[in-house]
Coordinates of C-alpha atoms and ligand atoms in Angstrom, one line a residue:
M104 CA 97.8 -39.4 -100.0
N105 CA 97.1 -43.2 -100.7
L106 CA 98.5 -43.3 -104.0
L107 CA 97.9 -46.8 -104.3
S108 CA 94.1 -46.5 -104.2
S109 CA 92.1 -46.6 -107.6
T110 CA 89.8 -44.1 -105.9
N111 CA 92.7 -41.7 -105.6
R112 CA 93.4 -42.0 -109.5
D113 CA 92.7 -38.4 -110.2
Q114 CA 95.4 -36.9 -107.9
A115 CA 98.2 -39.6 -109.1
L116 CA 97.4 -38.3 -112.9
A117 CA 97.8 -34.8 -111.5
Q118 CA 100.8 -35.3 -109.6
L119 CA 102.2 -37.3 -112.9
S120 CA 101.3 -33.9 -114.9
E121 CA 102.4 -31.4 -112.7
K122 CA 105.9 -32.7 -111.3
N123 CA 109.1 -32.9 -113.1
Y124 CA 110.7 -36.4 -112.5
D125 CA 114.2 -37.1 -112.3
L126 CA 113.2 -40.5 -113.8
L127 CA 110.4 -41.7 -115.7
V128 CA 109.8 -45.4 -116.2
I129 CA 107.8 -46.8 -119.1
G130 CA 106.5 -50.4 -118.6
G131 CA 104.9 -52.0 -115.0
G132 CA 106.3 -55.4 -115.6
I133 CA 109.0 -56.9 -113.3
T134 CA 111.4 -55.2 -114.9
G135 CA 110.0 -51.5 -114.7
A136 CA 108.9 -52.2 -111.2
G137 CA 112.4 -53.2 -110.1
I138 CA 114.1 -50.1 -111.6
A139 CA 111.5 -48.0 -110.1
L140 CA 112.3 -49.4 -106.8
D141 CA 116.1 -49.2 -107.1
A142 CA 115.9 -45.6 -108.4
A143 CA 113.5 -44.7 -105.6
S144 CA 115.3 -46.0 -102.9
R145 CA 118.7 -44.5 -104.2
G146 CA 116.8 -40.8 -103.8
L147 CA 115.7 -40.1 -107.4
S148 CA 111.9 -38.9 -108.1
V149 CA 110.5 -41.6 -110.0
A150 CA 107.1 -41.9 -111.9
L151 CA 106.2 -45.3 -113.6
I152 CA 103.4 -45.9 -116.0
E153 CA 101.8 -49.0 -117.1
K154 CA 99.7 -49.0 -120.4
S155 CA 97.6 -51.9 -119.1
D156 CA 97.4 -53.4 -115.6
F157 CA 100.8 -53.9 -113.7
A158 CA 102.5 -57.2 -114.8
A159 CA 99.9 -57.7 -117.7
G160 CA 102.6 -58.2 -120.2
T161 CA 105.1 -61.1 -119.9
S162 CA 105.3 -60.6 -116.0
S163 CA 101.9 -62.7 -115.5
K164 CA 103.0 -65.2 -118.1
S165 CA 106.1 -66.9 -116.9
T166 CA 106.6 -70.3 -115.6
K167 CA 106.7 -68.5 -112.4
L168 CA 110.1 -70.0 -111.2
I169 CA 112.6 -68.1 -109.4
H170 CA 115.5 -70.3 -110.8
G171 CA 119.0 -70.4 -112.2
G172 CA 117.9 -71.8 -115.3
L173 CA 119.5 -75.2 -115.4
R174 CA 119.2 -75.7 -119.6
Y175 CA 121.4 -72.4 -119.9
L176 CA 124.2 -74.5 -118.6
K177 CA 124.0 -76.7 -121.3
Q178 CA 124.3 -73.5 -123.5
F179 CA 127.5 -72.5 -121.4
E180 CA 125.6 -69.5 -120.4
I181 CA 127.6 -69.4 -117.1
N182 CA 127.5 -65.6 -116.1
L183 CA 123.8 -65.7 -116.4
V184 CA 123.4 -68.8 -114.4
R185 CA 125.8 -67.7 -111.6
E186 CA 124.0 -64.3 -111.4
V187 CA 120.3 -65.7 -111.4
G188 CA 121.3 -68.6 -109.7
R189 CA 122.4 -66.3 -106.7
E190 CA 119.7 -63.9 -107.0
R191 CA 117.1 -66.9 -106.0
A192 CA 118.3 -66.7 -102.3
I193 CA 118.2 -62.9 -102.2
V194 CA 114.4 -62.7 -103.6
H195 CA 113.6 -65.6 -101.2
R196 CA 114.9 -63.5 -98.6
L197 CA 113.0 -60.1 -99.6
A198 CA 109.5 -61.9 -100.0
P199 CA 109.8 -65.4 -98.5
H200 CA 106.1 -65.9 -98.3
L201 CA 105.7 -65.5 -102.2
V202 CA 109.1 -66.6 -103.0
T203 CA 109.1 -70.2 -101.7
A204 CA 111.7 -73.3 -101.8
E205 CA 110.5 -75.7 -104.3
K206 CA 112.5 -79.0 -104.8
M207 CA 112.4 -79.9 -108.6
L208 CA 112.7 -83.5 -109.7
L209 CA 114.6 -84.2 -113.0
P210 CA 113.6 -87.8 -114.2
L211 CA 116.4 -89.6 -116.4
I212 CA 115.2 -91.7 -118.9
K213 CA 116.6 -94.0 -121.5
G214 CA 117.9 -91.5 -124.6
G215 CA 116.7 -88.6 -122.6
T216 CA 118.5 -84.9 -122.6
Y217 CA 120.6 -85.7 -119.7
S218 CA 122.8 -88.9 -119.0
G219 CA 123.1 -89.9 -115.1
L220 CA 127.1 -88.4 -115.2
A221 CA 126.1 -85.4 -117.1
T222 CA 123.2 -84.6 -114.8
S223 CA 125.2 -85.2 -111.7
V224 CA 127.8 -83.0 -112.9
G225 CA 125.6 -80.5 -114.2
L226 CA 123.5 -80.1 -111.1
W227 CA 126.7 -79.8 -108.8
V228 CA 128.1 -77.2 -111.1
Y229 CA 124.6 -75.4 -110.8
D230 CA 124.5 -75.7 -107.0
L231 CA 128.1 -74.2 -106.9
L232 CA 127.4 -71.2 -109.4
A233 CA 124.4 -70.6 -107.3
G234 CA 126.0 -71.0 -104.0
V235 CA 123.8 -73.7 -102.6
K236 CA 124.6 -74.9 -99.5
G237 CA 124.1 -78.2 -97.0
E238 CA 120.9 -80.2 -97.3
D239 CA 119.6 -78.2 -100.6
K240 CA 122.3 -79.4 -102.6
R241 CA 121.4 -81.7 -105.4
R242 CA 120.7 -85.5 -104.6
M243 CA 121.0 -88.4 -107.4
L244 CA 118.2 -90.8 -106.9
N245 CA 118.1 -94.4 -108.3
K246 CA 115.1 -95.8 -110.2
T247 CA 113.2 -97.0 -107.0
E248 CA 114.2 -93.8 -104.9
T249 CA 112.5 -91.6 -107.8
L250 CA 109.6 -93.8 -108.0
K251 CA 108.8 -93.5 -104.4
K252 CA 109.0 -89.7 -104.6
E253 CA 107.0 -89.6 -107.6
P254 CA 104.9 -93.0 -108.2
L255 CA 103.1 -91.1 -111.4
L256 CA 106.3 -90.9 -113.5
R257 CA 106.6 -93.3 -116.6
E258 CA 108.5 -96.6 -115.2
D259 CA 109.7 -98.1 -118.5
I260 CA 112.1 -95.5 -119.7
L261 CA 113.0 -94.3 -116.2
T262 CA 116.6 -94.9 -114.9
G263 CA 116.7 -92.3 -111.8
S264 CA 116.4 -88.7 -111.3
G265 CA 118.4 -85.8 -109.7
L266 CA 116.3 -83.8 -107.1
Y267 CA 117.9 -80.0 -106.9
A268 CA 116.8 -76.8 -105.2
E269 CA 114.7 -74.0 -106.7
Y270 CA 112.0 -71.6 -105.9
R271 CA 108.4 -70.9 -107.1
T272 CA 106.7 -67.6 -107.1
D273 CA 103.8 -65.9 -108.3
D274 CA 105.1 -63.4 -111.0
A275 CA 102.2 -60.7 -111.0
R276 CA 102.0 -60.7 -107.3
L277 CA 106.0 -60.1 -107.0
T278 CA 105.7 -57.3 -109.5
I279 CA 102.7 -55.7 -107.7
E280 CA 104.4 -56.1 -104.2
I281 CA 107.6 -54.1 -106.0
I282 CA 105.3 -51.5 -107.0
K283 CA 104.3 -50.9 -103.5
T284 CA 107.5 -51.2 -102.0
A285 CA 108.4 -48.4 -104.9
R286 CA 105.5 -46.2 -103.7
Q287 CA 106.9 -46.5 -99.8
Y288 CA 110.1 -44.7 -101.4
G289 CA 107.9 -42.1 -103.1
A290 CA 107.6 -43.4 -106.7
T291 CA 104.3 -42.3 -108.4
C292 CA 103.1 -45.6 -110.4
L293 CA 100.1 -45.9 -112.4
N294 CA 98.5 -48.4 -114.6
Y295 CA 96.5 -48.0 -117.5
V296 CA 98.4 -44.7 -118.6
A297 CA 100.3 -45.5 -122.3
A298 CA 103.0 -43.6 -123.3
E299 CA 102.1 -42.4 -126.9
D300 CA 105.0 -40.1 -127.9
F301 CA 108.3 -38.3 -127.1
V302 CA 108.7 -34.4 -126.5
Y303 CA 112.5 -33.4 -127.3
D304 CA 114.4 -30.2 -126.7
Q305 CA 116.1 -28.2 -129.6
N306 CA 118.9 -30.8 -129.2
G307 CA 116.9 -33.7 -129.9
K308 CA 117.1 -34.9 -126.2
I309 CA 113.9 -36.3 -124.5
T310 CA 112.5 -33.9 -122.2
A311 CA 108.8 -35.3 -121.7
V312 CA 106.4 -38.3 -122.7
R313 CA 103.4 -37.7 -123.9
C314 CA 100.7 -40.2 -122.6
L315 CA 97.1 -41.1 -122.7
D316 CA 95.1 -42.2 -119.4
R317 CA 93.2 -45.0 -121.2
Y318 CA 90.4 -44.7 -118.0
S319 CA 89.4 -41.1 -118.8
G320 CA 90.3 -40.6 -122.2
Q321 CA 92.8 -37.7 -120.8
S322 CA 96.1 -37.1 -122.3
L323 CA 98.9 -35.8 -120.3
A324 CA 102.6 -35.2 -120.5
I325 CA 105.1 -36.4 -117.9
D326 CA 108.2 -34.3 -117.6
A327 CA 111.3 -36.4 -116.7
Q328 CA 114.9 -35.6 -116.9
Y329 CA 115.4 -39.3 -117.8
V330 CA 113.3 -41.9 -119.5
V331 CA 113.8 -45.8 -119.3
S332 CA 112.0 -48.0 -121.3
A333 CA 111.1 -51.3 -119.6
A334 CA 108.5 -52.4 -122.2
G335 CA 109.4 -55.8 -122.6
P336 CA 108.0 -57.1 -125.9
W337 CA 106.9 -53.5 -126.8
V338 CA 110.6 -52.3 -126.4
D339 CA 111.2 -52.2 -130.1
K340 CA 107.9 -50.3 -130.8
L341 CA 108.9 -47.4 -128.6
R342 CA 112.5 -47.4 -130.5
K343 CA 110.9 -47.3 -133.4
K344 CA 108.7 -44.2 -132.1
D345 CA 112.0 -42.6 -131.0
D346 CA 113.5 -43.1 -134.4
S347 CA 116.4 -45.0 -132.8
L348 CA 115.6 -48.9 -133.7
R349 CA 119.1 -49.6 -135.3
G350 CA 121.2 -52.6 -134.5
K351 CA 120.3 -55.2 -132.2
H352 CA 116.7 -56.0 -132.3
L353 CA 113.9 -58.1 -130.2
F354 CA 113.0 -61.6 -131.3
L355 CA 109.6 -62.8 -129.7
S356 CA 109.0 -66.3 -128.6
K357 CA 105.5 -67.3 -127.5
G358 CA 105.1 -69.5 -124.4
V359 CA 101.9 -71.5 -123.4
H360 CA 101.1 -73.2 -120.3
I361 CA 97.9 -75.0 -119.3
V362 CA 96.6 -76.0 -116.0
V363 CA 94.6 -78.8 -114.8
S364 CA 93.4 -79.8 -111.1
R365 CA 95.7 -81.4 -108.9
E366 CA 93.1 -84.2 -108.8
R367 CA 93.8 -84.9 -112.4
L368 CA 97.5 -84.6 -112.1
P369 CA 98.3 -85.2 -108.5
I370 CA 102.3 -85.0 -108.7
R371 CA 104.1 -84.3 -105.4
Q372 CA 106.4 -82.1 -106.2
A373 CA 107.5 -79.9 -109.3
V374 CA 109.1 -82.0 -112.3
Y375 CA 111.2 -80.7 -115.0
F376 CA 111.0 -83.6 -117.7
D377 CA 111.8 -84.6 -121.2
V378 CA 109.4 -84.2 -124.3
P379 CA 109.9 -86.9 -127.3
D380 CA 110.9 -83.9 -129.4
G381 CA 114.0 -83.2 -127.4
R382 CA 112.7 -80.1 -125.3
M383 CA 112.0 -80.1 -121.7
V384 CA 109.0 -78.8 -119.8
F385 CA 108.0 -78.4 -116.3
A386 CA 104.8 -79.7 -114.2
I387 CA 104.3 -77.8 -111.2
P388 CA 101.6 -78.3 -108.4
R389 CA 100.3 -75.1 -106.9
L390 CA 97.6 -75.8 -104.3
R391 CA 94.2 -77.1 -106.0
A392 CA 96.2 -76.9 -109.3
T393 CA 99.0 -78.2 -111.6
Y394 CA 100.2 -76.5 -114.3
I395 CA 102.2 -77.5 -117.2
G396 CA 104.6 -75.3 -119.6
T397 CA 106.1 -74.3 -121.3
T398 CA 106.3 -74.1 -125.5
D399 CA 108.7 -72.1 -127.3
T400 CA 107.6 -70.8 -130.7
P401 CA 108.4 -67.7 -133.0
Y402 CA 105.8 -65.1 -132.8
E403 CA 104.8 -62.1 -135.0
G404 CA 101.4 -61.5 -134.2
D405 CA 99.6 -58.7 -132.1
L406 CA 101.4 -58.1 -128.7
N407 CA 98.2 -57.5 -127.0
D408 CA 96.4 -60.5 -127.7
I409 CA 98.4 -63.7 -127.9
P410 CA 96.3 -66.9 -129.0
I411 CA 96.4 -70.0 -127.5
N412 CA 95.9 -72.6 -130.0
Q413 CA 94.6 -76.2 -129.7
E414 CA 98.0 -77.1 -131.3
D415 CA 99.6 -75.7 -128.2
V416 CA 97.6 -77.4 -125.7
D417 CA 97.9 -80.7 -127.6
Y418 CA 101.5 -80.4 -127.3
L419 CA 101.5 -79.9 -123.6
L420 CA 99.1 -82.7 -123.1
E421 CA 101.1 -85.3 -124.7
A422 CA 104.0 -84.3 -123.3
A423 CA 102.6 -84.8 -119.7
N424 CA 100.9 -88.2 -120.6
N425 CA 104.1 -89.2 -122.3
M426 CA 105.9 -88.8 -118.6
F427 CA 102.7 -89.5 -116.4
P428 CA 100.8 -92.1 -118.7
S429 CA 98.5 -93.3 -116.1
V430 CA 96.7 -89.8 -115.8
N431 CA 95.7 -89.8 -119.5
L432 CA 95.0 -86.1 -119.7
T433 CA 92.4 -84.8 -122.2
N434 CA 91.1 -81.3 -123.5
D435 CA 88.4 -81.5 -121.0
D436 CA 90.8 -81.5 -118.1
V437 CA 92.3 -78.2 -119.1
E438 CA 90.9 -75.6 -116.8
S439 CA 92.7 -72.6 -117.8
S440 CA 95.8 -71.6 -119.8
W441 CA 98.2 -68.5 -120.6
A442 CA 100.6 -67.6 -123.2
G443 CA 103.3 -65.0 -122.6
L444 CA 106.1 -63.3 -124.9
R445 CA 109.8 -64.1 -124.3
P446 CA 111.3 -60.4 -125.4
L447 CA 114.6 -62.2 -126.7
I448 CA 117.5 -60.4 -128.1
H449 CA 117.6 -61.7 -132.1
E450 CA 120.6 -64.0 -132.7
E451 CA 121.0 -65.1 -136.3
G452 CA 120.3 -68.7 -137.4
K453 CA 119.4 -69.8 -133.9
S454 CA 116.2 -71.2 -132.9
P455 CA 114.0 -69.6 -129.8
S456 CA 115.0 -72.4 -127.4
E457 CA 118.8 -71.7 -128.4
M458 CA 118.8 -67.9 -128.1
S459 CA 120.1 -66.4 -124.8
R460 CA 118.1 -65.1 -121.9
R461 CA 120.5 -62.5 -121.3
D462 CA 119.2 -58.8 -120.8
E463 CA 120.4 -56.2 -123.1
L464 CA 120.6 -52.1 -122.8
F465 CA 120.3 -49.7 -125.6
E466 CA 121.0 -46.3 -125.3
S467 CA 119.9 -43.8 -128.0
E468 CA 121.2 -40.4 -128.7
T469 CA 118.0 -38.8 -127.8
G470 CA 118.5 -40.1 -124.2
L471 CA 116.0 -43.1 -124.3
I472 CA 117.4 -45.9 -122.4
S473 CA 115.7 -49.1 -123.3
I474 CA 116.2 -52.6 -121.5
A475 CA 114.9 -56.0 -122.6
G476 CA 115.6 -59.7 -122.5
G477 CA 116.6 -61.3 -119.1
K478 CA 114.7 -63.3 -116.5
L479 CA 111.8 -62.6 -113.7
T480 CA 114.7 -64.0 -111.5
G481 CA 117.1 -61.6 -112.4
Y482 CA 115.0 -58.4 -112.2
R483 CA 116.9 -56.7 -109.2
K484 CA 120.4 -56.8 -111.2
M485 CA 118.9 -55.7 -114.2
A486 CA 117.4 -52.6 -112.3
E487 CA 120.8 -52.1 -110.7
R488 CA 122.5 -52.0 -114.2
V489 CA 120.0 -49.4 -115.4
V490 CA 120.0 -47.2 -112.4
D491 CA 123.9 -47.3 -112.0
L492 CA 123.6 -45.8 -115.5
V493 CA 121.1 -43.4 -114.7
T494 CA 122.3 -42.1 -111.6
Q495 CA 126.1 -41.8 -113.1
K496 CA 124.6 -39.5 -115.4
F497 CA 122.4 -38.0 -112.9
Q498 CA 125.4 -37.1 -110.7
Q499 CA 127.5 -35.9 -113.6
Q500 CA 124.5 -33.5 -114.9
N501 CA 123.4 -32.4 -111.6
G502 CA 126.4 -32.5 -109.3
K503 CA 124.4 -34.2 -106.4
S504 CA 125.6 -37.6 -105.2
L505 CA 123.1 -40.6 -104.8
K506 CA 122.9 -43.7 -102.5
A507 CA 124.5 -46.7 -103.8
N508 CA 121.8 -49.8 -104.9
R509 CA 120.6 -51.3 -101.7
T510 CA 117.7 -53.3 -102.8
A511 CA 119.0 -56.6 -101.5
Q512 CA 117.9 -55.0 -98.1
I513 CA 114.8 -53.9 -98.4
P514 CA 111.9 -56.4 -97.9
L515 CA 109.0 -56.1 -100.0
T516 CA 105.7 -55.3 -98.9
G517 CA 103.9 -58.4 -97.2
G518 CA 106.7 -59.3 -95.2
P519 CA 109.0 -58.9 -93.5
F520 CA 109.4 -62.3 -92.0
Q521 CA 112.2 -63.5 -89.6
N522 CA 111.9 -67.3 -90.8
R523 CA 109.9 -69.6 -91.8
K524 CA 108.6 -70.6 -88.5
E525 CA 107.1 -67.1 -88.4
I526 CA 105.3 -68.0 -91.9
R527 CA 104.0 -71.2 -90.6
E528 CA 102.6 -69.6 -87.6
L529 CA 100.8 -66.9 -89.2
T530 CA 99.3 -69.4 -91.8
A531 CA 98.1 -71.5 -88.8
Q532 CA 96.5 -68.4 -87.2
V533 CA 95.0 -67.4 -90.4
E534 CA 93.3 -70.9 -91.0
Q535 CA 91.8 -70.6 -87.6
Q536 CA 90.3 -67.3 -88.4
L537 CA 89.2 -68.7 -91.8
A538 CA 87.6 -71.6 -90.4
G539 CA 85.7 -69.2 -87.7
L540 CA 84.3 -67.2 -90.6
G541 CA 83.1 -70.7 -92.3
L542 CA 86.3 -71.4 -94.8
E543 CA 88.3 -74.3 -94.9
G544 CA 90.7 -75.9 -97.2
D545 CA 93.7 -74.2 -99.2
Y546 CA 92.5 -70.7 -98.5
A547 CA 95.3 -69.9 -95.5
P548 CA 98.1 -70.9 -97.8
Y549 CA 96.4 -69.3 -100.4
L550 CA 96.1 -65.8 -98.5
I551 CA 99.5 -66.1 -97.0
G552 CA 101.3 -66.8 -100.4
N553 CA 99.5 -64.0 -102.1
Y554 CA 99.7 -61.4 -99.4
G555 CA 101.8 -62.3 -96.5
K556 CA 101.0 -60.4 -93.4
Q557 CA 98.7 -58.1 -95.6
S558 CA 96.2 -61.0 -95.3
R559 CA 95.4 -59.5 -91.7
E560 CA 93.6 -56.4 -93.3
I561 CA 91.7 -58.8 -95.7
L562 CA 90.5 -61.2 -93.1
D563 CA 89.7 -57.8 -91.1
K564 CA 87.6 -56.7 -93.7
M565 CA 85.9 -60.1 -94.6
A566 CA 84.5 -60.2 -91.0
A567 CA 82.8 -56.9 -91.9
I568 CA 81.4 -58.0 -95.1
N569 CA 77.6 -59.2 -95.2
A570 CA 77.5 -61.8 -98.2
A571 CA 75.7 -65.0 -99.4
T572 CA 78.7 -67.1 -98.9
P573 CA 82.0 -67.3 -97.1
E574 CA 83.4 -67.7 -100.5
E575 CA 81.8 -64.5 -101.7
Q576 CA 82.9 -62.5 -98.5
L577 CA 86.4 -63.3 -99.3
A578 CA 86.3 -62.4 -102.7
R579 CA 84.8 -59.3 -101.9
A580 CA 87.3 -58.5 -99.1
E581 CA 90.0 -58.9 -101.6
A582 CA 88.3 -56.7 -104.1
W583 CA 88.2 -54.0 -101.6
Y584 CA 91.8 -54.5 -100.7
A585 CA 93.0 -54.6 -104.4
I586 CA 91.1 -51.5 -105.3
H587 CA 92.3 -49.5 -102.2
H588 CA 95.8 -50.7 -101.7
E589 CA 96.9 -52.0 -105.1
L590 CA 95.4 -50.0 -107.6
A591 CA 92.9 -52.7 -109.2
L592 CA 90.9 -51.0 -111.6
Y593 CA 88.9 -53.5 -113.4
P594 CA 87.4 -56.8 -112.1
M595 CA 90.3 -58.8 -113.8
D596 CA 93.0 -57.0 -112.5
L597 CA 91.6 -58.6 -109.1
L598 CA 91.0 -62.1 -110.5
N599 CA 93.9 -62.5 -112.7
R600 CA 97.1 -60.6 -111.5
R601 CA 96.1 -59.8 -107.9
T602 CA 94.8 -63.1 -106.9
G603 CA 95.9 -65.6 -109.6
R604 CA 92.5 -66.7 -109.8
L605 CA 91.9 -66.9 -113.5
Y606 CA 94.7 -69.2 -113.8
F607 CA 94.9 -71.6 -110.8
N608 CA 91.4 -71.5 -109.6
L609 CA 89.1 -70.6 -112.6
P610 CA 86.0 -72.3 -111.0
S611 CA 86.2 -70.1 -108.0
I612 CA 85.4 -67.1 -110.3
E613 CA 81.8 -67.5 -111.6
P614 CA 80.2 -67.8 -108.0
V615 CA 81.6 -64.6 -106.9
M616 CA 81.8 -62.7 -110.0
D617 CA 78.8 -60.3 -109.7
A618 CA 79.3 -59.4 -106.2
V619 CA 82.9 -58.5 -107.1
I620 CA 81.8 -56.7 -110.1
E621 CA 79.2 -54.9 -108.3
D622 CA 81.7 -53.8 -105.7
F623 CA 84.2 -52.3 -108.3
K624 CA 80.6 -50.4 -109.7
T625 CA 80.1 -48.8 -106.5
T626 CA 83.4 -48.1 -105.3
L627 CA 84.6 -46.5 -108.6
N628 CA 81.2 -44.9 -109.5
W629 CA 80.7 -46.6 -112.7
D630 CA 77.7 -45.9 -115.1
E631 CA 75.8 -48.8 -116.9
T632 CA 78.1 -48.7 -119.9
R633 CA 81.5 -49.1 -118.0
T634 CA 80.1 -51.7 -115.8
K635 CA 78.9 -53.4 -118.9
T636 CA 82.2 -53.2 -120.7
A637 CA 83.8 -54.5 -117.5
R638 CA 81.6 -57.5 -117.2
E639 CA 82.1 -58.5 -120.9
S640 CA 85.8 -58.3 -120.4
V641 CA 85.6 -60.8 -117.6
F642 CA 83.7 -63.3 -119.9
A643 CA 86.0 -62.5 -122.8
E644 CA 89.2 -63.4 -120.4
L645 CA 87.5 -66.5 -119.1
R646 CA 86.6 -67.6 -122.6
K647 CA 90.3 -66.8 -123.9
A648 CA 91.7 -68.9 -121.0
S649 CA 89.8 -72.0 -121.5
E650 CA 88.9 -72.1 -125.1
F651 CA 91.3 -72.7 -127.8
A652 CA 91.1 -72.6 -131.8
K653 CA 92.9 -74.8 -134.5
S654 CA 95.9 -73.2 -136.2
E655 CA 98.6 -74.1 -138.5
T656 CA 101.3 -73.2 -135.9
A657 CA 104.5 -75.6 -135.5
H658 CA 105.4 -76.2 -132.2
V659 CA 109.3 -75.9 -131.4
Ligands
FAD1027 P1 106.8 -57.3 -119.4 O1 106.3 -57.9 -118.2 O2 106.3 -57.5 -120.5 O3 106.4 -55.8 -119.1 C1 106.3 -54.8 -120.1 C2 105.4 -53.9 -119.7 O4 105.6 -52.4 -120.5 C3 104.1 -54.4 -120.3 O5 103.2 -54.5 -119.0 C4 103.2 -53.6 -121.2 O6 102.2 -53.4 -121.2 C5 104.1 -52.1 -121.0 N1 103.9 -51.3 -121.9 C6 104.5 -51.4 -123.3 N2 104.5 -50.4 -124.1 C7 103.8 -49.5 -123.1 C8 103.6 -48.2 -123.4 N3 103.9 -47.7 -124.8 N4 103.2 -47.4 -122.7 C9 103.4 -47.8 -121.0 N5 103.5 -49.2 -121.0 C10 103.7 -50.0 -121.9 N6 111.9 -65.9 -116.0 C11 112.2 -66.1 -115.0 O7 113.0 -66.2 -114.2 N7 111.6 -67.6 -114.3 C12 110.9 -68.2 -115.3 O8 110.2 -69.4 -114.7 C13 110.4 -67.4 -116.7 N8 109.3 -68.4 -117.2 C14 109.1 -67.7 -118.3 C15 108.2 -68.4 -119.3 C16 107.6 -67.6 -120.4 C17 106.7 -68.7 -121.3 C18 107.9 -66.6 -120.8 C19 107.4 -65.8 -122.2 C20 108.9 -65.8 -120.2 C21 109.6 -66.5 -118.9 N9 110.6 -65.9 -118.1 C22 110.9 -66.5 -116.7 C23 111.0 -64.7 -118.3 C24 110.3 -63.4 -117.7 O9 109.1 -63.7 -117.7 C25 110.6 -62.4 -118.3 O10 111.8 -62.1 -118.8 C26 109.7 -61.1 -117.7 O11 108.6 -61.3 -117.2 C27 110.0 -59.8 -118.6 O12 109.4 -58.5 -117.8 P2 109.3 -57.0 -118.4 O13 109.0 -56.2 -117.1 O14 110.8 -56.9 -119.1 O15 108.4 -57.2 -119.5

C-alpha cells in the first residue's frame, strides 16, 4: 500500500488506529523524522504524526545551512561544534543532491566581531573539530583577493576575509526525504494529525495518544508502548498536557529571513557578515534568489502564526545595505520572507543569541520522552540519543534485541549518487529533456536539488500533461508527484515545503496557481467549500510572506 499518497489517507488513518506500535513520534519536523527513520531501521514498529504539514514548524524556517555553527566556537561550545561539524559530511553523503558544499566568505572589517588572527585560528579549529581535509580547509584572503571574490563588499572598512567550507540544503525537503526513507522501513507517517491528549494505565504510564485528524475532523487513538514528543517549539505544551512541565523549560527565539531576487543582490557566494549592532547575519544565493538572515529576538506570541514585522525587514535590509552599499535594497525588493522559532533551552540571564543550541532530553514519570533544542544539522545524532534510550527500554521490557544505529549508512530517497559527477550528468540530461519540453533556465538544478533521481518521474509525468504553458505543465507534474508520493494534502504543502517556490520563486506561483488548485481538487475529490478554503489559504500565505506590519518589537 502506498501510504505516501494522500489518496490513501483513509488507509493510513485506519492503520494508525488499529495497530499497536512500539513507538509513536509526535512531530514531523527534522527531529521527529530522524527519530522515525532511526527507530524503524533498527526494527521497531513506528508511527509518526504531524499536526500540520511535515516541516511546517521550525524545520522549514531555518537558515538552511548544514553547518557546524562557527559562532558557537566563540561561546566555547566545543562538543556541539565537533558533533555537528562532523555530521555535515555524513548528511552530505546521505543526500548529496540536496546537501551541497557551499564556500562561506567571512569578511574581516575594522572593528568587526573577529580580528584577522582570531578568524584564522578560529576557522582552523573549526576545520580541525569537523575533520575538514585538503582543499576544503579554510583559506585566509587579503583585501584585494577578497574583493575579487566578492566585488560587492564594502571596501572602506574591509581588511580581508576567511573562506571556509559549509553545506547548504533545503530544510523542508530534507525532512520530507527522511520521512519517505522512514516509510521504506515501514514507519506509518501522517500529516495533519494532531496529538491532543494522553491515555494512561492504572500505573500512570502512557499507553496511547488521543488524536484529531484535522482533515476529516475524525478522532482516533494511537496505541504505542513508547511515546516521543519531538514537537519543537510546542514541546512544553505537550509536557504541560502530561502534567510533567517541571525544571528546565523552553525559551523561544524568533528568527526572520528575507528574500530578494539574485539580480538585486548578485553575490557570488554565501557571505557571513557583521551587522553594526555586533551580531552577524548570512546572505546566501540560491538559484534566482538571495536570502538574508537572521534576527534573534525573544518570542512569546502565537506559535502557529509568527508575525514578520516591518522592523524585522528593515533590520535585515539595513544589514545588507551596510555590507553591500552599492545595491541599495529597499522594501520593494523583498519578494518573500519567513519567520521561525528556535526552541532553545532557557538559561537565566542570557540573551537569545547567547543561549546554547544544545539539545535536551526530558523523561517524565508517565514515560513521555521529549526532545528539543539542537540544530537541523545534528538531527541524526539527536535521533540516535533518543532511539538508544527507547531501544534500551524496549530490550529490557520485551527481551528482544534490536539492531544498532545505522542511519549513517542509509541514503535518503532521491539518491543514492556515487559522486558529484553523477549528479552533474543527471542535471545535464534533465536540462536537455526540459529544453525539449520548452523550459530553459534554472529548472534543471531546481529539480535535481529538490528531488534528485526522483526528477525523472516528474519529467515523465510532465510530458504526459497538456497545459497552457511549460511552466504550468511542470507545476502540475510536481503537484501530481507531491500528492501521490509525498503526502501533500493542500496546494501550499506543494508550493512551500515540497518545492520552496513560496520563498525562492514567489513570482512563479501566480501563473500556475489555478491549475494546481484544480488538480488538488480533482485528485482529492474536493467540494467547493474545501476548494475555496484551500484557495484562500494560498492567498493568505502569499500575503504573509510579502506584506509586513509595523510593531514595537526590539531586534536583538
Ligand atoms: P519543528 O521543526 O518545529 O518540528 C516540530 C513539529 O511538531 C512541528 O512541525 C509541529 O507542527 C509539530 N507538532 C507540535 N505539536 C504537535 C502535536 N500536538 N501533534 C502533532 N504534531 C505536533 N539549524 C541548522 O542546523 N542550520 C541552520 O542554518 C539553522 N538555522 C536556523 C535559523 C532559524 C531562524 C531558526 C529558528 C532555527 C535554525 N536552526 C538551524 C535550527 C533548526 O531549524 C531547528 O533546530 C530544527 O528545525 C528543529 O526541528 P524540530 O523537528 O525539533 O522542530
